PDB file of C-alpha atoms in Angstrom:
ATOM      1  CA  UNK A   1     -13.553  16.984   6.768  1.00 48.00           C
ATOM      2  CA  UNK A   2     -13.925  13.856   5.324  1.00 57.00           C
ATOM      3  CA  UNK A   3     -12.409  12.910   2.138  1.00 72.00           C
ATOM      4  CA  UNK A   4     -13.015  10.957  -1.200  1.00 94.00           C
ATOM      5  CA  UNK A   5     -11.279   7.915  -2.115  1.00 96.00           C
ATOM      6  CA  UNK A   6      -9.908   9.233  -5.375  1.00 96.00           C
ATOM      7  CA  UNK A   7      -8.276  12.028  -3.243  1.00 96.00           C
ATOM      8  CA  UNK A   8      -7.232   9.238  -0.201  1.00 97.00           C
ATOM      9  CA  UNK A   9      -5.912   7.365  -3.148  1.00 97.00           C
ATOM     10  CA  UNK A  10      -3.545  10.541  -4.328  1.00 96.00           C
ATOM     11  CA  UNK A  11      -2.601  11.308  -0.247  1.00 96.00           C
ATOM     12  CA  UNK A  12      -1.489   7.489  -0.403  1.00 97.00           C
ATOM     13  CA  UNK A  13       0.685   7.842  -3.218  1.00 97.00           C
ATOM     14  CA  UNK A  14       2.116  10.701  -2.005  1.00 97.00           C
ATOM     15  CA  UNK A  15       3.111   9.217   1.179  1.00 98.00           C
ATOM     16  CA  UNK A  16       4.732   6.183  -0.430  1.00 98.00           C
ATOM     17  CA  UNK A  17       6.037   8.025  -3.208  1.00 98.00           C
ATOM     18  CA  UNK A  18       8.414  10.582  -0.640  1.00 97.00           C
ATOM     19  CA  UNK A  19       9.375   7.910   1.152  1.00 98.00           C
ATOM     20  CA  UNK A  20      10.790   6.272  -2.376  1.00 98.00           C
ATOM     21  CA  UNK A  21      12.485   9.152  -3.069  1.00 97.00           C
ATOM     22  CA  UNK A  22      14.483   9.002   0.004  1.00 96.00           C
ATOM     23  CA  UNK A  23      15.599   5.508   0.279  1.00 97.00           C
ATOM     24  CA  UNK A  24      19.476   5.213   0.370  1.00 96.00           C
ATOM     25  CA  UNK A  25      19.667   1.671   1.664  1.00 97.00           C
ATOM     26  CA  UNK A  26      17.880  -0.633  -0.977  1.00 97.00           C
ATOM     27  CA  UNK A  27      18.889  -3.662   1.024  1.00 97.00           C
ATOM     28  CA  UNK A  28      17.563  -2.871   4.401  1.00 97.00           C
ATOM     29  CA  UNK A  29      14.946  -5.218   6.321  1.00 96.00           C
ATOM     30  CA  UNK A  30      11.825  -4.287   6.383  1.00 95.00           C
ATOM     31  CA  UNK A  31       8.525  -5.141   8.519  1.00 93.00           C
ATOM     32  CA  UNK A  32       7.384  -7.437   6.037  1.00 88.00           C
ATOM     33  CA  UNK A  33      10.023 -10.331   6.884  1.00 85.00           C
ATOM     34  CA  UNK A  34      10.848 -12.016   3.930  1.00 88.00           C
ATOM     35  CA  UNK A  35      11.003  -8.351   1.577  1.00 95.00           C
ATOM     36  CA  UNK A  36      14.238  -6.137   1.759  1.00 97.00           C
ATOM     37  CA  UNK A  37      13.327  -2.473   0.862  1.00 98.00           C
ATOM     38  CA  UNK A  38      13.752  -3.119  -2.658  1.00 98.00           C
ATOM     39  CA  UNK A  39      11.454  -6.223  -2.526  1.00 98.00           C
ATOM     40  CA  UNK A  40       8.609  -3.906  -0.891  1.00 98.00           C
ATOM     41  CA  UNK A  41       9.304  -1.245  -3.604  1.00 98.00           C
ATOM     42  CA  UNK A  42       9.410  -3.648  -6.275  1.00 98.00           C
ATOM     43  CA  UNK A  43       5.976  -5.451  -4.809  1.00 97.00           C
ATOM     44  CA  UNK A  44       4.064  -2.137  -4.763  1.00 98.00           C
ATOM     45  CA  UNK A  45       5.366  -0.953  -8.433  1.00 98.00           C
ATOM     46  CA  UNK A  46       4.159  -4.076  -9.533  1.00 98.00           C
ATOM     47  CA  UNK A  47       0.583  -3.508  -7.992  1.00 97.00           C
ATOM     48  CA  UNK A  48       0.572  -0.277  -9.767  1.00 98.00           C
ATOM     49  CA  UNK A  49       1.227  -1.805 -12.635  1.00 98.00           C
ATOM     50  CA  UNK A  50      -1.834  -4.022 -12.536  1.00 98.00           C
ATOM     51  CA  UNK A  51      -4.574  -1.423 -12.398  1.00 98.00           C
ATOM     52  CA  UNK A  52      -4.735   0.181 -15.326  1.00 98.00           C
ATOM     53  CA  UNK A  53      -5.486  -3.182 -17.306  1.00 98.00           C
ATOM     54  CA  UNK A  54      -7.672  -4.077 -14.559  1.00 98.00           C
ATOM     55  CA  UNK A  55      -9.765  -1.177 -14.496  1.00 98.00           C
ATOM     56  CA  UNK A  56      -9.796  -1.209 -18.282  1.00 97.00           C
ATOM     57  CA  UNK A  57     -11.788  -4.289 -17.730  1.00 96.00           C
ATOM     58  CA  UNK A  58      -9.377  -7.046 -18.287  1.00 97.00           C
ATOM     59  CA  UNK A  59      -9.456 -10.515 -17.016  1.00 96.00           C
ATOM     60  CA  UNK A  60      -6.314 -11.516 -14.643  1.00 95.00           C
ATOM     61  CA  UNK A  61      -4.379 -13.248 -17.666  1.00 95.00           C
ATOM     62  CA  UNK A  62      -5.060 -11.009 -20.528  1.00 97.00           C
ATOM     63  CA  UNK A  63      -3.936  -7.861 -17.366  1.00 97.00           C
ATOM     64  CA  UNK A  64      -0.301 -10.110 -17.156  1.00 96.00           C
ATOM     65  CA  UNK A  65       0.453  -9.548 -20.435  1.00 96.00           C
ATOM     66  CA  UNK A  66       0.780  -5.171 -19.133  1.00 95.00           C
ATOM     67  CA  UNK A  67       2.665  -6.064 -16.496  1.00 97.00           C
ATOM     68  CA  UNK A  68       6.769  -5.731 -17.510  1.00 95.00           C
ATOM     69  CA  UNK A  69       9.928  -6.559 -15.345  1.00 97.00           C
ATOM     70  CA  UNK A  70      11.359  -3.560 -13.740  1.00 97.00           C
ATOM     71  CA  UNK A  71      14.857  -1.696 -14.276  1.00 96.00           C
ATOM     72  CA  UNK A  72      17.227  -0.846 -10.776  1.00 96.00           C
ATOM     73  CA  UNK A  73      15.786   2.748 -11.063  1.00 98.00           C
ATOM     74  CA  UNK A  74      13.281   1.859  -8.681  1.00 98.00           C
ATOM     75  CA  UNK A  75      12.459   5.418  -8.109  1.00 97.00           C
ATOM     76  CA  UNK A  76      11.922   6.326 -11.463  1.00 98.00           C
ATOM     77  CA  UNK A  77       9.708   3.098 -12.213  1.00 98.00           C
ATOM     78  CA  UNK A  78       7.605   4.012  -9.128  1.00 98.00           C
ATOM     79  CA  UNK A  79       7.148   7.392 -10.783  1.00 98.00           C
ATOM     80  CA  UNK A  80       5.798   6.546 -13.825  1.00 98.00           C
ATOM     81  CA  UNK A  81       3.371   3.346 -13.064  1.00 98.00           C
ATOM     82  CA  UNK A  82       1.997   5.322 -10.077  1.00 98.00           C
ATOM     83  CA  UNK A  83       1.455   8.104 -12.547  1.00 97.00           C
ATOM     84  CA  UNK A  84      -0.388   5.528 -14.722  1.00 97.00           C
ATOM     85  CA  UNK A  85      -2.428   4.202 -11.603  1.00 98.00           C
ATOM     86  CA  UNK A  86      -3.490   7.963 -10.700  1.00 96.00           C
ATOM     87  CA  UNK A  87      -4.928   8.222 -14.238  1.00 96.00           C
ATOM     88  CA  UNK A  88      -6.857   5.075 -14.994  1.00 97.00           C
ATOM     89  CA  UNK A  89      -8.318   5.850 -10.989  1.00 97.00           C
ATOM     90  CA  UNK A  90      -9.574   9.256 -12.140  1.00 95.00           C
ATOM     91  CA  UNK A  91     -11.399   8.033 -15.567  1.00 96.00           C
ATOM     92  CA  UNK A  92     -12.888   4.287 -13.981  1.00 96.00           C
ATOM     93  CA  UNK A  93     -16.391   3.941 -13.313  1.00 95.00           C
ATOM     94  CA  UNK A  94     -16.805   3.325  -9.619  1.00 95.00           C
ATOM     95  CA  UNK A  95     -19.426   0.613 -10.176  1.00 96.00           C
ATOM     96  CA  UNK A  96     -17.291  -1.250 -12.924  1.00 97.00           C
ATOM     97  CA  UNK A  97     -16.285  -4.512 -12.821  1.00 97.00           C
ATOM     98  CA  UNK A  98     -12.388  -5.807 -11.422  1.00 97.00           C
ATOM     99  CA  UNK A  99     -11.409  -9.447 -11.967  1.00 96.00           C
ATOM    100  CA  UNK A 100      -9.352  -9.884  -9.008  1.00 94.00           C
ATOM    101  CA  UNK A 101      -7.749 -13.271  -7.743  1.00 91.00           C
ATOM    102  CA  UNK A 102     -10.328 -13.762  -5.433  1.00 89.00           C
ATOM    103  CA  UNK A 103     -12.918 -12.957  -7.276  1.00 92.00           C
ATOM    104  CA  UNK A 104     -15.071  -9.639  -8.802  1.00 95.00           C
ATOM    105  CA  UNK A 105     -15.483  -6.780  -7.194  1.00 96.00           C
ATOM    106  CA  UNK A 106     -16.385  -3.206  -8.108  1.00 97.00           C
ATOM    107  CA  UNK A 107     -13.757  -0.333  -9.280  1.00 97.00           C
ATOM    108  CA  UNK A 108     -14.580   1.483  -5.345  1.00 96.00           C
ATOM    109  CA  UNK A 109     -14.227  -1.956  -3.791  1.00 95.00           C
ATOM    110  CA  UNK A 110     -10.876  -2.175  -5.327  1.00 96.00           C
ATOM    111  CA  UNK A 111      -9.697   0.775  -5.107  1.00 97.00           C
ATOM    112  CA  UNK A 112     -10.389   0.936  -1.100  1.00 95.00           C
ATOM    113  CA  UNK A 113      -8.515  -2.312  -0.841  1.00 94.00           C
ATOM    114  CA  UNK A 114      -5.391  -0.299  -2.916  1.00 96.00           C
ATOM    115  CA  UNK A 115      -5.586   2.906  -0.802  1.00 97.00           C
ATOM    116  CA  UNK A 116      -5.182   0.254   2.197  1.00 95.00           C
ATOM    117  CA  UNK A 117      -2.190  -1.475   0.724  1.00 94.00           C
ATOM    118  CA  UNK A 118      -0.637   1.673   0.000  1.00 97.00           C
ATOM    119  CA  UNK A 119      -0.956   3.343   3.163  1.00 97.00           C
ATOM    120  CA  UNK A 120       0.713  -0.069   5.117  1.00 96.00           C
ATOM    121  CA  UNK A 121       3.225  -0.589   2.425  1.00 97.00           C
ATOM    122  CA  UNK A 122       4.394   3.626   3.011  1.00 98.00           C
ATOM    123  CA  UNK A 123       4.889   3.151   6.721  1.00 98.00           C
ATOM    124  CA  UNK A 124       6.517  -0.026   6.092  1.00 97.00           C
ATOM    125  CA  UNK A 125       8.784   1.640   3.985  1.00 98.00           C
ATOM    126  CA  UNK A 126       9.107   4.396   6.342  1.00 98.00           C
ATOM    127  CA  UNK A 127      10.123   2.066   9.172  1.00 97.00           C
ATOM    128  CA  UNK A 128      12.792   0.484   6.782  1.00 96.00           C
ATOM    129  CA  UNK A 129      14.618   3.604   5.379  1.00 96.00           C
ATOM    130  CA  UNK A 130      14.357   4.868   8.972  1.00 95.00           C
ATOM    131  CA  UNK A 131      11.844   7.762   7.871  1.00 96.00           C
ATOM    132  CA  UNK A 132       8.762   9.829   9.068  1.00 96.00           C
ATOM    133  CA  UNK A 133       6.622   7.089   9.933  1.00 97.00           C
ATOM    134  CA  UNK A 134       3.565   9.784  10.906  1.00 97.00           C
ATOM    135  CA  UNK A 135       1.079   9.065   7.625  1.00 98.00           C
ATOM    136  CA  UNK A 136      -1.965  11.649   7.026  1.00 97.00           C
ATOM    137  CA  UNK A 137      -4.251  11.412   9.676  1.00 97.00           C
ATOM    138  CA  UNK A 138      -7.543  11.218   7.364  1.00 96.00           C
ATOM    139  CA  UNK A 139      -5.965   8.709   5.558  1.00 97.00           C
ATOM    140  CA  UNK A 140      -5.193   6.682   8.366  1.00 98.00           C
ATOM    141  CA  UNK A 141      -8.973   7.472   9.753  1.00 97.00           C
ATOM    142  CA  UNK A 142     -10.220   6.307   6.358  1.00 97.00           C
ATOM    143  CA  UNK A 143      -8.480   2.832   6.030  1.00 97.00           C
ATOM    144  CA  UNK A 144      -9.021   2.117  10.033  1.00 97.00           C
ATOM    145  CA  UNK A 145     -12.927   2.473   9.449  1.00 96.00           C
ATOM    146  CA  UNK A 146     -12.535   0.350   6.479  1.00 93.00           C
ATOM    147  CA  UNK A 147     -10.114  -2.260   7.716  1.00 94.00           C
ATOM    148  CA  UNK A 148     -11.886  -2.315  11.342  1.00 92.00           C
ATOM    149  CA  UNK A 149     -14.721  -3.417   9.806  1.00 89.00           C
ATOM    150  CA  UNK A 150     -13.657  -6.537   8.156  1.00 86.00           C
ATOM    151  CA  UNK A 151     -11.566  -7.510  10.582  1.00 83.00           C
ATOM    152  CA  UNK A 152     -12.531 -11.061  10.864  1.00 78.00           C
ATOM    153  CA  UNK A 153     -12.056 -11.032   7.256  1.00 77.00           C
ATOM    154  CA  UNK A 154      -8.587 -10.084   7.121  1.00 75.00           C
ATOM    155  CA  UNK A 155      -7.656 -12.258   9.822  1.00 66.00           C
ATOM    156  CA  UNK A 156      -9.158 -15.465   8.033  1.00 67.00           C
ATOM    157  CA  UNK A 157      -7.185 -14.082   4.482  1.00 65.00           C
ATOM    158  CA  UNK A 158      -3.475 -14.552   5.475  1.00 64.00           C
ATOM    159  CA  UNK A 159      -2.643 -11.825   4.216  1.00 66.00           C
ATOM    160  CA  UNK A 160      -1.327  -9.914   7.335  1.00 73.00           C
ATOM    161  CA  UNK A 161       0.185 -11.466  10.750  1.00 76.00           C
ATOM    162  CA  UNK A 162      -1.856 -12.173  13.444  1.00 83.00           C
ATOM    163  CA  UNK A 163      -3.492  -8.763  15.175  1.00 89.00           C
ATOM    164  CA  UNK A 164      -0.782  -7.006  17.827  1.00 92.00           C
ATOM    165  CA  UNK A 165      -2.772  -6.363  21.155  1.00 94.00           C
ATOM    166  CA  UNK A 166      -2.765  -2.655  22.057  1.00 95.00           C
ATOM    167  CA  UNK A 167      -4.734  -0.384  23.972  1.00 96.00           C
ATOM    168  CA  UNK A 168      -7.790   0.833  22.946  1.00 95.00           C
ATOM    169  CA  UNK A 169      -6.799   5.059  23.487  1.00 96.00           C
ATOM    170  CA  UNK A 170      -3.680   3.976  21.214  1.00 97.00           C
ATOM    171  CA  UNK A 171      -3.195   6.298  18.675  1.00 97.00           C
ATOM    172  CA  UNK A 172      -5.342   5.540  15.658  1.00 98.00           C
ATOM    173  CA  UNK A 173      -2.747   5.076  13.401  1.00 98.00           C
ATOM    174  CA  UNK A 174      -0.874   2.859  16.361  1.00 97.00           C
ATOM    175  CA  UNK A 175      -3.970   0.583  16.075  1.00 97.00           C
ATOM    176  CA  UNK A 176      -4.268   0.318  12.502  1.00 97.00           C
ATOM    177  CA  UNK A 177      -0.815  -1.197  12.119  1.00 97.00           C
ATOM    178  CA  UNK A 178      -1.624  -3.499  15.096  1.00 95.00           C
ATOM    179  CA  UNK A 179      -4.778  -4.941  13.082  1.00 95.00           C
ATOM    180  CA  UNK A 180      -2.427  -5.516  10.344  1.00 93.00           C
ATOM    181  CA  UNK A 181       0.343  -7.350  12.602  1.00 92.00           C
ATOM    182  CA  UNK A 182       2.681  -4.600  12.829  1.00 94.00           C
ATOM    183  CA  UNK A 183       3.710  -2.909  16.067  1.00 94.00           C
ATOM    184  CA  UNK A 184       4.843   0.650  15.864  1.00 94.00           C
ATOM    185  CA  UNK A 185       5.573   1.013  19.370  1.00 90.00           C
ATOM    186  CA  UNK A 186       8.924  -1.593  18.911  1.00 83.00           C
ATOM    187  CA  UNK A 187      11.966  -0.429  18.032  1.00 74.00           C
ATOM    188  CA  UNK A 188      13.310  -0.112  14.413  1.00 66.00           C
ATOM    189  CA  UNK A 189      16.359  -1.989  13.488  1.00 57.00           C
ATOM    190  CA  UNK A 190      19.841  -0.933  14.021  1.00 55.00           C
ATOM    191  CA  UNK A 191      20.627   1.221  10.472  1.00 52.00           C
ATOM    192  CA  UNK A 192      22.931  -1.229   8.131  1.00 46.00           C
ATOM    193  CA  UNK A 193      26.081   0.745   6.667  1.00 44.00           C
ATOM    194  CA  UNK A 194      26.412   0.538   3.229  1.00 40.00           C
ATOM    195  CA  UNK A 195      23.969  -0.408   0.965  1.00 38.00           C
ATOM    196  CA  UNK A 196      22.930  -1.004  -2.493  1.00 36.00           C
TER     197      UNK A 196
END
């Protein structure tokens, strides 16, 4: 059975949110190259911190002025901006208007494109801290259909690496990460000792 967004939106905080909880290496690589794990925590905090002002209607600078610097508890910080995300998703107006940096787009436009983000970043994560990397398998079915079909789109944004070839009975999820420039099938990187 197919589900809603709001409720793909909840599965992909959950999956990110676990995955948080168990990080004991803050410093370890991660797929994206230039983030640590603490850099792709931080990142995605900071993304939850964005929507409420942005679904409340506000313009990208006056939305800046809700967005605050984060303590070390990254754990804690995820927990209570995601918990602030979750709400101002459940009371927005799907056909409401989002001032994003590229332009405006509708609260369900934006909150597909956050679902997305979320579901990447949590096997990104996963891959770092050496985790689960299996994510829900509707929520991987949802953000395929929706990422498959802009894929010319996302390739002309910049804001993923090239596509990874793969075969076309890969598993869905498999192929999703490939669109995005990630390649599941490699292997992770040696786990670092220590850690902050």
């Amino acid at each position: 059975m197919a589900l809603g967004w709001l409720e793909l939106q909840h599965r992909a905080q959950q999956e990110f949110g676990k995955r948080v909880r168990g990080v004991t290496d803050w410093s370890a690589p991660t797929p994206d190259t230039d983030w640590d794990t603490a850099d792709l925590v931080r990142h995605v905090i900071v993304e939850q911190q964005w929507v409420p002002p942005l679904l409340g209607g506000l313009t990208l600078a006056e939305a800046a002025a809700h967005v605050r610097p984060l303590g070390d508890d990254l754990a804690s910080e995820w927990a209570q901006y995601s918990g602030r995300a979750v709400l101002a998703w459940s009371v927005a107006s799907p056909s409401a208007p989002v001032h994003l940096s590229y332009g405006t787009v509708t609260v369900d436009e934006y909150l597909h494109e956050q679902v997305a983000d979320l579901a990447i970043h949590s096997w990104d994560l996963a891959r770092a801290a050496g985790m689960d990397e299996s994510l829900d398998a509707r929520l991987v079915a949802a953000v395929w259909e929706e990422l498959d079909e802009r894929r010319e789109m996302l390739s002309a944004s910049g804001l993923f690496a090239s596509p990874v070839p793969v075969a076309d009975d890969a598993p869905l999820q498999t192929r999703l990460l490939a669109l995005t420039g990630r390649d599941d099938r490699s292997t992770p990187p040696p786990r670092p000792t220590g850690g902050r």
